[in-house]
Amino acid sequence: MTREEKEIIVKDLGEKFAQSGFFYITDASELTVATINSFRRLCFDRGIEYKVYKNTLIRKALDTLDADTSSMDVALKGSSGILFANGAGNGPAKLLKDFRKSGAKKPLLKGAYIDSSIYLGEEQLDALSNIKSKEELLGDLIGLLQSPAKNVISALQSGGNILAGVVKTLSEREQ
């Protein structure tokens, strides 16, 4: 690979890092071809992009970000693949957990970058899979805000029916 080709890859990868806002670095070494192909198929089905890059190119692309990513150097050892998702930040974490349910021990999570926060190590996978997306949080907030209004309206409506029933019963009752 020529120097110009490497510069193009670093530039493109840096732009992806900046646009995405979150990505996961994984270790898929020692996987069989069949296993990695099924992992890539699952990624494709869920709209997640998986690419393998050289660690030096990843490091140079990380340097283009406005954040301090020096702690990610721990994750840039050995074979590294990067997961990019267009939707929720927890999508790749859920994908890794679901893929392991099929019996695979890898890919392992080496590190993740989510909204300028860095998560390192496999032990972070459960926490990352439980992170709610921005859309999910907005939906929860709207639901909480609508709940009191719905309760008042339903109480007024049900109370009105009860009151009308009592008045009707009283008027029909013989005196």
C-alpha positions as MATLAB code, in Angstrom:
seq = 'MTREEKEIIVKDLGEKFAQSGFFYITDASELTVATINSFRRLCFDRGIEYKVYKNTLIRKALDTLDADTSSMDVALKGSSGILFANGAGNGPAKLLKDFRKSGAKKPLLKGAYIDSSIYLGEEQLDALSNIKSKEELLGDLIGLLQSPAKNVISALQSGGNILAGVVKTLSEREQ';
ca = [
       0.000    0.000    0.000;
       1.441    3.335   -1.025;
       1.703    6.390    1.194;
      -1.008    8.162   -0.826;
      -3.397    5.234   -0.388;
      -2.778    5.263    3.366;
      -3.442    9.002    3.535;
      -6.738    8.529    1.703;
      -7.769    5.756    4.112;
      -6.848    7.884    7.149;
      -8.776   10.867    5.750;
     -11.877    8.765    4.975;
     -11.744    6.976    8.324;
     -11.305   10.274   10.183;
     -14.366   11.692    8.427;
     -16.348    8.578    9.387;
     -15.282    8.960   13.010;
     -16.345   12.610   13.020;
     -19.707   11.975   11.317;
     -20.654    8.894   13.296;
     -20.101   10.137   16.831;
     -19.694    6.572   18.004;
     -17.846    3.434   16.946;
     -16.682    0.154   18.437;
     -13.247   -1.442   18.063;
     -13.323   -5.239   18.181;
     -10.960   -8.189   18.046;
     -12.100  -10.840   15.594;
      -8.763  -12.627   15.282;
      -8.707  -16.424   15.148;
     -12.262  -16.633   13.787;
     -12.885  -19.067   10.980;
     -13.915  -17.759    7.578;
     -17.415  -19.175    8.041;
     -17.802  -17.496   11.427;
     -16.574  -14.104   10.249;
     -18.838  -14.354    7.200;
     -21.877  -15.030    9.412;
     -20.838  -12.087   11.625;
     -20.573   -9.807    8.583;
     -23.992  -11.038    7.370;
     -25.535  -10.171   10.756;
     -23.878   -6.739   10.610;
     -25.290   -6.146    7.124;
     -28.778   -7.264    8.196;
     -28.761   -4.752   11.060;
     -27.330   -1.857    9.072;
     -23.965   -1.923   10.837;
     -20.745   -1.544    8.880;
     -17.772   -3.715    9.872;
     -14.301   -3.032    8.494;
     -10.827   -4.192    9.458;
      -8.046   -1.590    9.510;
      -4.408   -1.452   10.525;
      -3.952   -0.070   14.021;
      -1.572    2.663   12.864;
      -4.165    3.943   10.384;
      -6.862    3.892   13.080;
      -4.567    5.837   15.434;
      -3.867    8.489   12.795;
      -7.591    8.802   12.029;
      -8.375    9.137   15.749;
      -5.895   11.997   15.946;
      -8.095   13.955   13.533;
     -10.944   14.054   16.087;
     -11.338   17.085   18.344;
     -11.377   14.865   21.459;
      -8.538   13.293   23.432;
      -8.452    9.672   22.273;
      -5.050    8.717   23.661;
      -6.633    6.228   26.077;
      -7.835    4.237   23.031;
      -4.237    3.165   22.402;
      -4.833    0.208   24.736;
      -7.475   -1.083   22.290;
      -5.176   -0.723   19.292;
      -3.185   -3.903   19.811;
      -3.490   -6.992   17.664;
      -6.168   -7.357   15.020;
      -8.742   -4.542   15.003;
     -12.090   -4.271   13.302;
     -14.387   -1.275   13.584;
     -18.177   -1.320   13.842;
     -20.088    1.742   12.624;
     -23.858    2.003   13.034;
     -26.173    4.608   11.566;
     -28.804    4.310   14.281;
     -28.471    3.874   18.015;
     -25.130    3.874   19.809;
     -26.006    0.612   21.522;
     -26.631   -1.266   18.247;
     -23.122   -2.705   17.885;
     -23.079   -3.802   21.549;
     -26.391   -5.604   21.105;
     -25.072   -7.148   17.892;
     -21.981   -8.507   19.665;
     -24.096   -9.972   22.470;
     -26.578  -11.550   20.049;
     -23.788  -13.016   17.922;
     -22.232  -14.646   20.979;
     -25.534  -16.332   21.785;
     -24.840  -18.531   18.762;
     -21.819  -19.944   20.617;
     -19.051  -17.727   19.237;
     -16.498  -16.436   21.751;
     -15.432  -13.532   19.538;
     -15.440  -10.774   18.339;
     -14.385   -9.225   21.625;
     -14.981   -5.596   22.477;
     -11.656   -3.789   22.765;
     -13.004   -0.264   23.046;
     -15.851    2.046   22.142;
     -16.156    5.774   21.508;
     -19.623    7.167   22.197;
     -20.282   10.914   22.179;
     -16.739   11.764   23.295;
     -16.775    9.098   26.037;
     -14.363    6.200   25.818;
     -15.181    2.713   27.075;
     -12.377    0.161   27.200;
     -12.554   -3.587   27.603;
     -14.955   -6.454   27.223;
     -16.500   -5.838   30.651;
     -18.141   -2.655   29.284;
     -20.291   -4.596   26.811;
     -23.289   -5.017   29.130;
     -23.296   -1.337   30.064;
     -23.021   -0.283   26.415;
     -25.876   -2.547   25.327;
     -28.151   -0.924   27.944;
     -27.437    2.662   26.891;
     -30.566    4.242   25.456;
     -30.424    6.115   22.191;
     -31.363    9.774   21.922;
     -34.668    8.830   20.276;
     -35.505    6.334   23.050;
     -34.792    8.941   25.734;
     -36.973   11.526   23.958;
     -39.770    8.968   23.675;
     -39.549    8.208   27.406;
     -39.610   11.912   28.235;
     -42.641   12.582   26.039;
     -44.411    9.595   27.590;
     -43.720   10.936   31.078;
     -44.955   14.397   30.143;
     -48.152   13.042   28.561;
     -48.964   10.669   31.413;
     -50.383   13.217   33.916;
     -52.578   14.833   31.256;
     -53.952   11.447   30.180;
     -54.712   10.556   33.799;
     -56.669   13.785   34.356;
     -58.642   13.356   31.123;
     -59.498    9.728   31.848;
     -60.525   10.590   35.422;
     -62.816   13.372   34.165;
     -64.332   11.131   31.527;
     -64.919    8.208   33.867;
     -66.191   10.507   36.608;
     -68.671   12.061   34.203;
     -70.044    8.658   33.279;
     -70.430    7.719   36.923;
     -72.146   11.018   37.759;
     -74.503   10.677   34.789;
     -75.332    7.143   35.893;
     -76.107    8.246   39.438;
     -78.362   11.095   38.205;
     -80.172    8.767   35.832;
     -80.691    6.182   38.543;
     -81.977    8.784   40.953;
     -84.410   10.227   38.376;
     -85.801    6.806   37.501;
     -86.208    5.824   41.098;
     -89.732    6.048   42.341;
     -90.280    8.310   45.272;
];
